[in-house]
CSV table of C-alpha atoms and ligand atoms in Angstrom, one decimal:
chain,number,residue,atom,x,y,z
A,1,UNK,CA,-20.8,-43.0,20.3
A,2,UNK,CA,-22.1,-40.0,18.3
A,3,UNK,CA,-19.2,-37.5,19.4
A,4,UNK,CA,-16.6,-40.3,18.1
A,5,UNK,CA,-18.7,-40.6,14.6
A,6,UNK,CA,-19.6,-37.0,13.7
A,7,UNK,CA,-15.5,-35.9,15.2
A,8,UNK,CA,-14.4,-38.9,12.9
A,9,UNK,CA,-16.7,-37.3,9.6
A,10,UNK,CA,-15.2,-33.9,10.8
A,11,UNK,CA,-11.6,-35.5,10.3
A,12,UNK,CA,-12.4,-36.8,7.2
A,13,UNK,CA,-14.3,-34.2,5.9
A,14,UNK,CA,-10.7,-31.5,6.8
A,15,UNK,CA,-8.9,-34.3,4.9
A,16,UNK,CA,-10.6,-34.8,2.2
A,17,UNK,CA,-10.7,-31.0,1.7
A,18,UNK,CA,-7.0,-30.8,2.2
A,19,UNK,CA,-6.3,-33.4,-0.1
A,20,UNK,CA,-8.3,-32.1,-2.9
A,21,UNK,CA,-6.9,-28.4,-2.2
A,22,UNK,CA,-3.0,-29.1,-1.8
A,23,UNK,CA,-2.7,-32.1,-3.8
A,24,UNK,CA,-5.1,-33.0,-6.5
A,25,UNK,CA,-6.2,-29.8,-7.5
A,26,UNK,CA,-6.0,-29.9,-11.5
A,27,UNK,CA,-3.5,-26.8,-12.1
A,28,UNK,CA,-3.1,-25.3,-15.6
A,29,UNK,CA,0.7,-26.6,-16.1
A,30,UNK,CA,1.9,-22.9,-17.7
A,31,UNK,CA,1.0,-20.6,-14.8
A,32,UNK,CA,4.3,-18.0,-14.3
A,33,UNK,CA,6.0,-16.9,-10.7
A,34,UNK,CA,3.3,-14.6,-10.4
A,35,UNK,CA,0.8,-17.1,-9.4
A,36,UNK,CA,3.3,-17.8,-6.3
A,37,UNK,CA,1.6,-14.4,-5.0
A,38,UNK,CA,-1.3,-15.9,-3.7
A,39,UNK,CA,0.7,-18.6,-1.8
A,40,UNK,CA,3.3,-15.6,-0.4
A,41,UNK,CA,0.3,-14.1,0.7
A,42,UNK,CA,-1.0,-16.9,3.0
A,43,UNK,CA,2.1,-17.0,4.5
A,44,UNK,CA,3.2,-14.0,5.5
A,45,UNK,CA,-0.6,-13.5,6.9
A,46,UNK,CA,0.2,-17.2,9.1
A,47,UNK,CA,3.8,-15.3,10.1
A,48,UNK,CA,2.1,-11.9,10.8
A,49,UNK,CA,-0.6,-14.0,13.0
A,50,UNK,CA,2.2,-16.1,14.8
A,51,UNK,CA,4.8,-13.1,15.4
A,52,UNK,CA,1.2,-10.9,17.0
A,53,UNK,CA,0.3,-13.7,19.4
A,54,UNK,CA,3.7,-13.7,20.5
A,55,UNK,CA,3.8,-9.9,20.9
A,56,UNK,CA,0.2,-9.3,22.8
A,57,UNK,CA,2.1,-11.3,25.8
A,58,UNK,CA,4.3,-9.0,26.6
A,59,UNK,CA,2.3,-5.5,25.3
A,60,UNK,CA,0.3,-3.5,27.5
A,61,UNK,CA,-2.3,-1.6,25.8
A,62,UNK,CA,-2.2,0.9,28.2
A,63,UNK,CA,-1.0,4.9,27.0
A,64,UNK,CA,1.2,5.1,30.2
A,65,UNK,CA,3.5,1.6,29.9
A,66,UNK,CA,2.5,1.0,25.6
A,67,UNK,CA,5.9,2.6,24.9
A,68,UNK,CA,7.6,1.2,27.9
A,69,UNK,CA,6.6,-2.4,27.2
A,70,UNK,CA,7.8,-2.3,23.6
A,71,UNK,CA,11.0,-1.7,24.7
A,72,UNK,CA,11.1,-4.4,27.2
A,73,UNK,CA,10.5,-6.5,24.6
A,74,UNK,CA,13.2,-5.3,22.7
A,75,UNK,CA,15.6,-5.4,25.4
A,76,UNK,CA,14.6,-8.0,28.1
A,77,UNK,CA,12.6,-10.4,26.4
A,78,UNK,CA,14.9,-13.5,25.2
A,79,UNK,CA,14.4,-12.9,21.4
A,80,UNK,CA,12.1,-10.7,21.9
A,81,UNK,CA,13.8,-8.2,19.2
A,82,UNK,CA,13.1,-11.0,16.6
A,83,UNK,CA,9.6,-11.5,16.9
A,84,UNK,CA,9.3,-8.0,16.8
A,85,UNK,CA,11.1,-7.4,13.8
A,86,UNK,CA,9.6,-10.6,11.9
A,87,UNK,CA,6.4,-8.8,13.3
A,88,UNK,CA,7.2,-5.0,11.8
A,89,UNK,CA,8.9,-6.3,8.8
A,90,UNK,CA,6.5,-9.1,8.0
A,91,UNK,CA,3.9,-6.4,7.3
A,92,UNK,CA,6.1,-4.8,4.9
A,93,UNK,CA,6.9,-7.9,3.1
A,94,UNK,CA,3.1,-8.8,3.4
A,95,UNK,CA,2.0,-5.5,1.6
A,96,UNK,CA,4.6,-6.3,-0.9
A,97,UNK,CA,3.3,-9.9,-2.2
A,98,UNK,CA,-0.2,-8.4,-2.1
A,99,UNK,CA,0.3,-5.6,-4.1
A,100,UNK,CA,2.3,-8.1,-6.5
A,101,UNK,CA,-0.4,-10.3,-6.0
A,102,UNK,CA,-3.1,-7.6,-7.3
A,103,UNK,CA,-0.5,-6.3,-10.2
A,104,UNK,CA,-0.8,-10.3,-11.7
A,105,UNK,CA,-4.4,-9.5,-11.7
A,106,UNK,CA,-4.7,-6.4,-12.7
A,107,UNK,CA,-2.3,-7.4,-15.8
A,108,UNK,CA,-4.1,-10.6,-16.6
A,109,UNK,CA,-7.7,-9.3,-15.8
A,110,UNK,CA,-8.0,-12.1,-13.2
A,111,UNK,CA,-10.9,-9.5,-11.9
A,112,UNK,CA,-13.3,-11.1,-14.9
A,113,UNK,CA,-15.7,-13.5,-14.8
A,114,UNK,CA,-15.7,-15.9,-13.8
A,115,UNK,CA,-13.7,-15.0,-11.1
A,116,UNK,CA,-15.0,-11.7,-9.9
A,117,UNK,CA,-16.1,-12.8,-6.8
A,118,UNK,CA,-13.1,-13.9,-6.2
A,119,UNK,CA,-11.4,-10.3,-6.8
A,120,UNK,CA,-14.4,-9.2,-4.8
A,121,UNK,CA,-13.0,-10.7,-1.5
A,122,UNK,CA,-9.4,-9.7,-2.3
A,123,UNK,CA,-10.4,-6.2,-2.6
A,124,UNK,CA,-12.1,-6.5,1.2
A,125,UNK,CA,-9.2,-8.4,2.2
A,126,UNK,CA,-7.1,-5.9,1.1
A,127,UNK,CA,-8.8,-2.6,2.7
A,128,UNK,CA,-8.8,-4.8,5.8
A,129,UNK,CA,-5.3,-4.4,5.8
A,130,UNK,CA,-5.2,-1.4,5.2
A,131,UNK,CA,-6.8,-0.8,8.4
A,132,UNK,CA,-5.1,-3.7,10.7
A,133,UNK,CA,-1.9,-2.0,9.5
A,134,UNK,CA,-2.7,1.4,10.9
A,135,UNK,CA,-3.8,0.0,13.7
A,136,UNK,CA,-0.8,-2.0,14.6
A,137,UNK,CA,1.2,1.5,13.8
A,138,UNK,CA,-0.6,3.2,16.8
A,139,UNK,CA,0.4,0.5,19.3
A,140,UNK,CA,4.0,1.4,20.0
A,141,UNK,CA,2.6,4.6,21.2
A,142,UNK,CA,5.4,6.4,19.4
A,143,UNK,CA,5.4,9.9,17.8
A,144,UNK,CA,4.9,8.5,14.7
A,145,UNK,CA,2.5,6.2,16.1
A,146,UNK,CA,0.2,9.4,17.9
A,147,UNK,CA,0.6,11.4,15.0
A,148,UNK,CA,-0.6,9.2,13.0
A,149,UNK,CA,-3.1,8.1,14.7
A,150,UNK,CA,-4.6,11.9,15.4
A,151,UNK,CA,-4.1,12.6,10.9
A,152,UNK,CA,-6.0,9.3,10.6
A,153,UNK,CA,-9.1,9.9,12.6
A,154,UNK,CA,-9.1,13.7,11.9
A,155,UNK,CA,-10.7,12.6,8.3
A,156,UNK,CA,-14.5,11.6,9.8
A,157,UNK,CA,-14.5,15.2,10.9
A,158,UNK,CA,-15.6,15.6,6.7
A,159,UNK,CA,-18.8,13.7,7.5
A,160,UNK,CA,-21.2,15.9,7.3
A,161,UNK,CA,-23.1,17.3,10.4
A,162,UNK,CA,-22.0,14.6,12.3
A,163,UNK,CA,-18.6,14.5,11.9
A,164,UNK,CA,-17.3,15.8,15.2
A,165,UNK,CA,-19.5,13.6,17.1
A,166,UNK,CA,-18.0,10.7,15.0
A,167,UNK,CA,-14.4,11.5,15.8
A,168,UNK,CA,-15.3,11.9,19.5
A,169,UNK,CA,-17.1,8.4,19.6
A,170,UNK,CA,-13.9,6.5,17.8
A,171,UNK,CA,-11.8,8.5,20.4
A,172,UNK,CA,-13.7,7.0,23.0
A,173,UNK,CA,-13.1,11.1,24.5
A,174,UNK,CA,-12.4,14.6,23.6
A,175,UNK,CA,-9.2,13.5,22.3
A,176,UNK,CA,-7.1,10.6,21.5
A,177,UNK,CA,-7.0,8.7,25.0
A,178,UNK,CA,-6.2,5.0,26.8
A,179,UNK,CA,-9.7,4.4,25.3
A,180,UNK,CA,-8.7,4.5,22.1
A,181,UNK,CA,-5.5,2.7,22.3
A,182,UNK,CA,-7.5,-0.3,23.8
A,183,UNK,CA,-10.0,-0.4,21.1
A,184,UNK,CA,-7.3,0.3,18.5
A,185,UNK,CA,-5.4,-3.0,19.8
A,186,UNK,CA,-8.6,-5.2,20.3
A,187,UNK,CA,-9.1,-4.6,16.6
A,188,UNK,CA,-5.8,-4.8,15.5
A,189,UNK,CA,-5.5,-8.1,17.2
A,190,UNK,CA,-9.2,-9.8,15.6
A,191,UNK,CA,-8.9,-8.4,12.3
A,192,UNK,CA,-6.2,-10.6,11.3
A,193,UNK,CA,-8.4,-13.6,12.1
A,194,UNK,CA,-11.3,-12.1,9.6
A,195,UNK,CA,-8.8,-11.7,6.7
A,196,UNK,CA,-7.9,-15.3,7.6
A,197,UNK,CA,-11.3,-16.6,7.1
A,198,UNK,CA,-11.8,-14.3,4.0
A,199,UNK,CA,-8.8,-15.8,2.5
A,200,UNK,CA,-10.4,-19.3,3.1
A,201,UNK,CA,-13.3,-18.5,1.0
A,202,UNK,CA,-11.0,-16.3,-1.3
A,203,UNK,CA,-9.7,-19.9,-1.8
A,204,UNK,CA,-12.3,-21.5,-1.8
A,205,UNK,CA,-14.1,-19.8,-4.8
A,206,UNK,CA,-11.0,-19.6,-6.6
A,207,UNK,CA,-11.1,-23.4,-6.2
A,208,UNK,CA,-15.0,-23.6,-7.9
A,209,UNK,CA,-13.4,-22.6,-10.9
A,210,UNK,CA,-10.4,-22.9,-11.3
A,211,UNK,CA,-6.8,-20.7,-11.5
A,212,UNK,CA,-6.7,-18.6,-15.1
A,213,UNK,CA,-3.3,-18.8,-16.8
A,214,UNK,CA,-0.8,-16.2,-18.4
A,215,UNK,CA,-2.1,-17.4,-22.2
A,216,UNK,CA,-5.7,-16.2,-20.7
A,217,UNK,CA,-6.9,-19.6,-23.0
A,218,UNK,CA,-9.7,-21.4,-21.4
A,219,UNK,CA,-8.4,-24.0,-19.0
A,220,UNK,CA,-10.3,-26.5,-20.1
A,221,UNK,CA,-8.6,-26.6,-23.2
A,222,UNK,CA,-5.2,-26.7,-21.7
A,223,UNK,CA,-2.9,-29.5,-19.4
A,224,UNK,CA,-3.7,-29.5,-16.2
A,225,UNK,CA,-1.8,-31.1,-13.8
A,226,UNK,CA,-1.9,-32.0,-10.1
A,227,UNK,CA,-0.9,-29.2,-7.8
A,228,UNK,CA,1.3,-32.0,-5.7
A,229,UNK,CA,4.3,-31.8,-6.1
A,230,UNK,CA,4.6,-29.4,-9.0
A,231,UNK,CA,3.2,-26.1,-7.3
A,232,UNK,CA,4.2,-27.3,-3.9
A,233,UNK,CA,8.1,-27.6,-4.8
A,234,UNK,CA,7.5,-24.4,-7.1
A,235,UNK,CA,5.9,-22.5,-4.1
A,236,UNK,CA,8.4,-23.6,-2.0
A,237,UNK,CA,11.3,-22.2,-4.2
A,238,UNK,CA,9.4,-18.6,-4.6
A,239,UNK,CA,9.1,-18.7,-0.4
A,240,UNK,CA,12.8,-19.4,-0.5
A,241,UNK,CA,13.3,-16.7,-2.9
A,242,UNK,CA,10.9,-14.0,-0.7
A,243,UNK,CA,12.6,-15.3,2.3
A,244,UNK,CA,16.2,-13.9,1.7
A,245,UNK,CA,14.7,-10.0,1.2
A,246,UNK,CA,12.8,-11.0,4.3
A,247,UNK,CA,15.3,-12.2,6.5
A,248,UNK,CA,18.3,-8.8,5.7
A,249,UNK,CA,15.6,-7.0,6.8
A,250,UNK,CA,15.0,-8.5,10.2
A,251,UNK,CA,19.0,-9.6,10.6
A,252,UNK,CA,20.5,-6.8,9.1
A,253,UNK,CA,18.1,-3.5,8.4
A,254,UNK,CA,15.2,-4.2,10.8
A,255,UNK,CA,14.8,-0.4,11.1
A,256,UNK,CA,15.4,0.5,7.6
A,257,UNK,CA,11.4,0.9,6.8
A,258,UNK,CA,10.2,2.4,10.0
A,259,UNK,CA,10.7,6.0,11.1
A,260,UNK,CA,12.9,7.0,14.2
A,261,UNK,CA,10.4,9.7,15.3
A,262,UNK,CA,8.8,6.4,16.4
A,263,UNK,CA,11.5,5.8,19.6
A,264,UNK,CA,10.3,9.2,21.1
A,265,UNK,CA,7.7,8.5,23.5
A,266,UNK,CA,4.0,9.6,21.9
A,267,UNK,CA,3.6,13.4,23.0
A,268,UNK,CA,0.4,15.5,22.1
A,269,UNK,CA,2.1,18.8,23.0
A,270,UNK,CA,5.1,17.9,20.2
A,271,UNK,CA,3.8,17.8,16.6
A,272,UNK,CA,6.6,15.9,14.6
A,273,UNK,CA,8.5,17.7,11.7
A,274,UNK,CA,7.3,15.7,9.1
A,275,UNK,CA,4.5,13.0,9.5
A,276,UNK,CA,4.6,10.4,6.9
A,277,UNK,CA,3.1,6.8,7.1
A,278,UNK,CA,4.7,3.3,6.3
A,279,UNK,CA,5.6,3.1,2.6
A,280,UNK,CA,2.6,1.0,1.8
A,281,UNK,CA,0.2,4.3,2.4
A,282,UNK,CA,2.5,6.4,0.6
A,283,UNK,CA,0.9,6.3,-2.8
A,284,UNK,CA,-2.7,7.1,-1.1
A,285,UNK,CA,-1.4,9.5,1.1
A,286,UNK,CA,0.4,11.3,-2.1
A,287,UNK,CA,-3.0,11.0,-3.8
A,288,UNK,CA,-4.6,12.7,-0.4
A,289,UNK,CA,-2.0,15.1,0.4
A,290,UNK,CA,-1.6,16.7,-3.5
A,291,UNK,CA,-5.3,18.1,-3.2
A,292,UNK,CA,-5.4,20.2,-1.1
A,293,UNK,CA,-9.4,20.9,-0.4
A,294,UNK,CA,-9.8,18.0,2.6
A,295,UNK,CA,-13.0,17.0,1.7
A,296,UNK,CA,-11.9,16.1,-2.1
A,297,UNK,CA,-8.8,14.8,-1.2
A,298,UNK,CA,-10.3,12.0,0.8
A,299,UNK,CA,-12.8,11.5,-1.8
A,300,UNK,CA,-10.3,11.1,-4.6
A,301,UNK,CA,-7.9,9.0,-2.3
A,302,UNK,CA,-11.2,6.4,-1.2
A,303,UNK,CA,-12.2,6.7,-4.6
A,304,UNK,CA,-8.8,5.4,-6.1
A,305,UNK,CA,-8.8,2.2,-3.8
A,306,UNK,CA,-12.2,1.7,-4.0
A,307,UNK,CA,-12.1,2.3,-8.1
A,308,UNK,CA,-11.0,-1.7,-7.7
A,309,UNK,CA,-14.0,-2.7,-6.7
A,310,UNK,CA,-16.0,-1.6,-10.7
A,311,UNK,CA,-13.0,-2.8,-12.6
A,312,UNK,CA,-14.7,-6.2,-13.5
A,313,UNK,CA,-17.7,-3.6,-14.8
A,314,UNK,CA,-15.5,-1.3,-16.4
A,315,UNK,CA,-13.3,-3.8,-18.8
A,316,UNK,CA,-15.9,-5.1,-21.5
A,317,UNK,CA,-13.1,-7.0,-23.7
A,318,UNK,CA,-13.5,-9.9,-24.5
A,319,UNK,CA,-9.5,-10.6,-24.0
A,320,UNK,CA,-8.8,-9.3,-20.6
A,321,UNK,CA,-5.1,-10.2,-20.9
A,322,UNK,CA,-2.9,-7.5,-21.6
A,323,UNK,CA,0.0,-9.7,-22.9
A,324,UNK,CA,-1.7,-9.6,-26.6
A,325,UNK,CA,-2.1,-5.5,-26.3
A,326,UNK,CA,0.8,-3.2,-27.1
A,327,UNK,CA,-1.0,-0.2,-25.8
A,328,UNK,CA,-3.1,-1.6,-23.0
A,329,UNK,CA,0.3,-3.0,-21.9
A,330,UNK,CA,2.1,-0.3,-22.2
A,331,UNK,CA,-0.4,2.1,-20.3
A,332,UNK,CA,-0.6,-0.5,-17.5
A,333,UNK,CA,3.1,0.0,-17.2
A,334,UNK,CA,2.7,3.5,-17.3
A,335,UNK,CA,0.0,3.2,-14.8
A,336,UNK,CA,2.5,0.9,-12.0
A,337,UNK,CA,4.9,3.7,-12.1
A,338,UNK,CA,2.4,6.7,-11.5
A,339,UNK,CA,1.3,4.5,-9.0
A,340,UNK,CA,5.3,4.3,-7.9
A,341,UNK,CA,5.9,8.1,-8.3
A,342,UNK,CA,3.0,8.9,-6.2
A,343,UNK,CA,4.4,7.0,-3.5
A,344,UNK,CA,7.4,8.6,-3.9
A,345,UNK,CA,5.7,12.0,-3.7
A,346,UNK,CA,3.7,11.0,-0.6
A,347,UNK,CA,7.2,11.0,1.1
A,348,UNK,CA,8.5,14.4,0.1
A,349,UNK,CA,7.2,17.6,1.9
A,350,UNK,CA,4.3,18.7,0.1
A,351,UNK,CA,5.5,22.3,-1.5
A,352,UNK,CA,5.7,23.4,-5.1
A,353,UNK,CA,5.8,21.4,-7.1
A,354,UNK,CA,5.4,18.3,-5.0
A,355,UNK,CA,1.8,18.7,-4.5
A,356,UNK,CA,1.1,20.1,-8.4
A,357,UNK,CA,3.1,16.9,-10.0
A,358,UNK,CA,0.7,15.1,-7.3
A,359,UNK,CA,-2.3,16.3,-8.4
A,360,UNK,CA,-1.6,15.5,-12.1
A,361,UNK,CA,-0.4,12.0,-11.0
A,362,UNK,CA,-3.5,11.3,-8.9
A,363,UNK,CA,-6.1,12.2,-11.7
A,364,UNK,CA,-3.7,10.1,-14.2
A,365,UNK,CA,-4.5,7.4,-11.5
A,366,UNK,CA,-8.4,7.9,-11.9
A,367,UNK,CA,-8.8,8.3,-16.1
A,368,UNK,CA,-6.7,5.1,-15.8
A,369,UNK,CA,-9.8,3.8,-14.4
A,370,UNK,CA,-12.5,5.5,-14.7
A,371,UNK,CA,-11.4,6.6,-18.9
A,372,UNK,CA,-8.8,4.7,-20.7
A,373,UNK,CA,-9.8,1.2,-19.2
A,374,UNK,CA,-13.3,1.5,-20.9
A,375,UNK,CA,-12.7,3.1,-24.0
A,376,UNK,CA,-9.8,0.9,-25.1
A,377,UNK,CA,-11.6,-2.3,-23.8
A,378,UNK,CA,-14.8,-1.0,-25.9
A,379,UNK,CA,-12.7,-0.5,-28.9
A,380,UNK,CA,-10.9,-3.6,-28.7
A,381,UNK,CA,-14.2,-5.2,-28.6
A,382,UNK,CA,-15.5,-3.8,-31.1
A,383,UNK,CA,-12.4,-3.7,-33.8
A,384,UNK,CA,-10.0,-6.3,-32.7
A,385,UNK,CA,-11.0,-9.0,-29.7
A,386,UNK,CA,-13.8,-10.1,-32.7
A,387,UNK,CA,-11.1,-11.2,-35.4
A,388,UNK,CA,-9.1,-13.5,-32.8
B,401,HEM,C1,-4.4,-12.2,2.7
B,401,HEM,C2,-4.3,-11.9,1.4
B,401,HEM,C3,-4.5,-12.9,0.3
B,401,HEM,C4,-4.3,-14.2,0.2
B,401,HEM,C5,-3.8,-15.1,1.4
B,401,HEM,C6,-4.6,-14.7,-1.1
B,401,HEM,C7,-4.5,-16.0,-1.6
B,401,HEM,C8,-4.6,-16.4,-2.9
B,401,HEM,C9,-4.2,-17.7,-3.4
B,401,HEM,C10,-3.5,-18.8,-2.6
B,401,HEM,C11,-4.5,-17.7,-4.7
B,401,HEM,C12,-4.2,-18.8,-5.7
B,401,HEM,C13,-2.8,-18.7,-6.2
B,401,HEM,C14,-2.5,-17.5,-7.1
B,401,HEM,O1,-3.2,-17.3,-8.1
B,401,HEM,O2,-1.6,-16.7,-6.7
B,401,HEM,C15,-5.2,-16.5,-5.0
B,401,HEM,C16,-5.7,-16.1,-6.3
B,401,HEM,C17,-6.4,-14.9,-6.6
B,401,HEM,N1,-6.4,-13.8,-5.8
B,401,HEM,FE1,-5.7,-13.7,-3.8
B,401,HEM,N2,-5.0,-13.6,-1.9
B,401,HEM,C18,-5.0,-12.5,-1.1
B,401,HEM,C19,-5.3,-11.2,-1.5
B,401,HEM,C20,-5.8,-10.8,-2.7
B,401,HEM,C21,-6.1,-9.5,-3.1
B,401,HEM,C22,-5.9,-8.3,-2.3
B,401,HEM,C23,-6.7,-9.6,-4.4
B,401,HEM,C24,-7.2,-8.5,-5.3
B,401,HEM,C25,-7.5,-7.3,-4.9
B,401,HEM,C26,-6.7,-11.0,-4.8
B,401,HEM,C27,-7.2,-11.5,-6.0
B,401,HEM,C28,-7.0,-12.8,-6.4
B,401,HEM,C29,-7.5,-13.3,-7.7
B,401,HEM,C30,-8.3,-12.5,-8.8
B,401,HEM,C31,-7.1,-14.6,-7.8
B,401,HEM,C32,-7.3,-15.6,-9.0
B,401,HEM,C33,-6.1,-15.6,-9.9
B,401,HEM,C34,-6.2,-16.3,-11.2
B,401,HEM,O3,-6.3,-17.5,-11.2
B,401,HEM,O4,-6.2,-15.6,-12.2
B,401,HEM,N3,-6.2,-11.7,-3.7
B,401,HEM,N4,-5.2,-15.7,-3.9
């Protein structure tokens, strides 16, 4: 009897969350396409969780058949070429709706309270990532894959005095191994499942108070209406929308963002040309690569993703919406292309003056923070946020 009456609360308790998640929660009726972010988000994470499974049951983590068995999937696998491109692709799209998704908020200072915690767990959710994305990279056991791999890991050698020691440890050996292509895929395969459950509670804090909305007015104070059927339908469309990018990609330039370097079997005696990572690093990795002191170039690059994490400490206006500010807005703009160019830069080969426009564009990136974000929020505070 008590297994039928606490799975029958269990039930109820799933729907009545459900229900009060995707159907009557009271949305503020003027919120723009870029609150569809959020929603992209989720499901390009529930495509990139789907497309994985698939893969891991025909990979073999192994460095002598990891090639071998990619391209069995590719070639002898019914639809196996699919899954793998909704797979490669998916990240790309993913990174894309995310960085969108952050954009909204950095433009709308959705990082204040009283949803900082909020921006908190994006931030996590986005460094994790980061680092499931590099780790998928590695499991083709490519050149690109190898190489990457061995620049990656090369960076806890900066640790002091036990740096080496570090690197060897990750490793799993004295150099990059089977070891370390097993432990590279067992992460790359559970770290998916902790962004999941980050974005639960991502959504479910968001849900304690409620979404903000492009006028940045209190919501109280505006219409609300239920999220079913208005956002569902609207979400909907924007997935149709994201969907068409999505599917030329896979159907008709599935190797458009991926490097051919990457069909050459992974081999330590052959150092590629050029190494460069997928496009989603590129404006870290032109941030890293522009200084050219290893030690500060790490720093600078951490620093600049980390920088997110103090935004909510560093904007003290009162209005965090940059719609009402000519020159916050304009600097933000100014900001998304640096942030654009240094991607762009992280793709050339660093020589004069690549890695000099570099370094001007990565310590642009950190007054952004670290100077013009304060000041003009302290001003406007002082002079203009009082009078509205
Ligand atoms: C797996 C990745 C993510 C998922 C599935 C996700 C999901 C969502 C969803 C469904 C919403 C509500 C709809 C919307 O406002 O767009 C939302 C809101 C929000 N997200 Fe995310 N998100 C993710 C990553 C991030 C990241 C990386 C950040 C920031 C660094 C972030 C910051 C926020 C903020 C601040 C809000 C509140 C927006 C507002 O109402 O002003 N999220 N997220």
């Amino acid at each position: 009897m008590y297994p039928f009456v606490s799975n029958l609360l269990l039930v109820n308790f799933a729907y009545s969350k459900l229900y009060s998640y995707l159907v009557k929660y009271p949305t503020p009726s003027n919120i723009s396409i870029f609150w569809n972010f959020g929603f992209l988000s989720a499901f390009f994470l529930g495509v990139q969780i789907v497309t994985g499974f698939v893969l891991t049951m025909f990979y073999t983590p192994h460095v002598d058949y990891a090639f071998d068995s990619i391209q069995h999937v590719m070639r002898d696998v019914n639809y196996g070429w699919l899954i793998r491109y909704l797979h490669s692709n998916g990240a790309s799209l993913f990174f894309a709706v995310v960085y969108i998704h952050i954009l909204r908020g950095l433009y709308y200072g959705s990082y204040s309270h009283p949803r900082t915690v909020v921006w908190f767990t994006g931030v996590i959710i986005y460094i994790l990532m980061m680092g499931t994305a590099f780790l998928g990279y590695v499991l083709p056991w490519g050149q690109m894959s190898y190489w990457a791999a061995t620049v990656i890991t090369n960076f806890v050698t900066v640790v002091p005095v036990v740096g080496k020691d570090l690197l060897y440890w990750i490793w799993g050996g004295y150099s990059i191994n089977n070891a370390t292509l097993n432990r590279f895929y067992s992460l790359h395969f559970i770290l998916p499942f902790v962004i999941a459950v980050l974005s639960l509670y991502h959504l479910y804090i968001l849900h304690q108070t409620g979404s903000s909305n492009p006028l940045g007015i209190k919501a109280k104070r505006l219409e609300k209406i239920p999220f079913y059927p208005y956002f569902v339908i609207k979400d909907l469309l924007g997935l149709l929308v994201v969907l068409i990018p999505y599917s030329l990609l896979v159907f008709f330039y599935p190797e458009m963002l991926g490097h051919s370097d990457n069909y050459i079997k992974a081999n330590p005696l052959v150092t590629p040309p050029h190494i460069v990572p997928e496009w989603y690093f590129l404006p870290l990795y032109g941030i890293l690569r522009s200084i050219l002191d290893k030690t500060y170039g790490l720093v600078v690059m951490f620093v600049s993703m980390l920088c997110l994490f103090t935004l909510p400490y560093l904007d003290k206006s009162y209005i965090k919406n940059k719609t009402y500010k000519p020159l916050q807005r304009k600097l933000f703009w100014f900001f998304v292309l640096n942030f654009l160019y240094l991607g762009y830069l992280g793709s050339q080969t660093p020589t004069y003056p690549i890695i000099e426009i570099g370094l001007v564009c990565a310590h642009f990136h950190l007054l952004y923070f670290f100077l013009l974000i304060p000041v003009l929020s302290l001003v406007d505070r002082i002079f203009v946020d009082k009078r509205s």
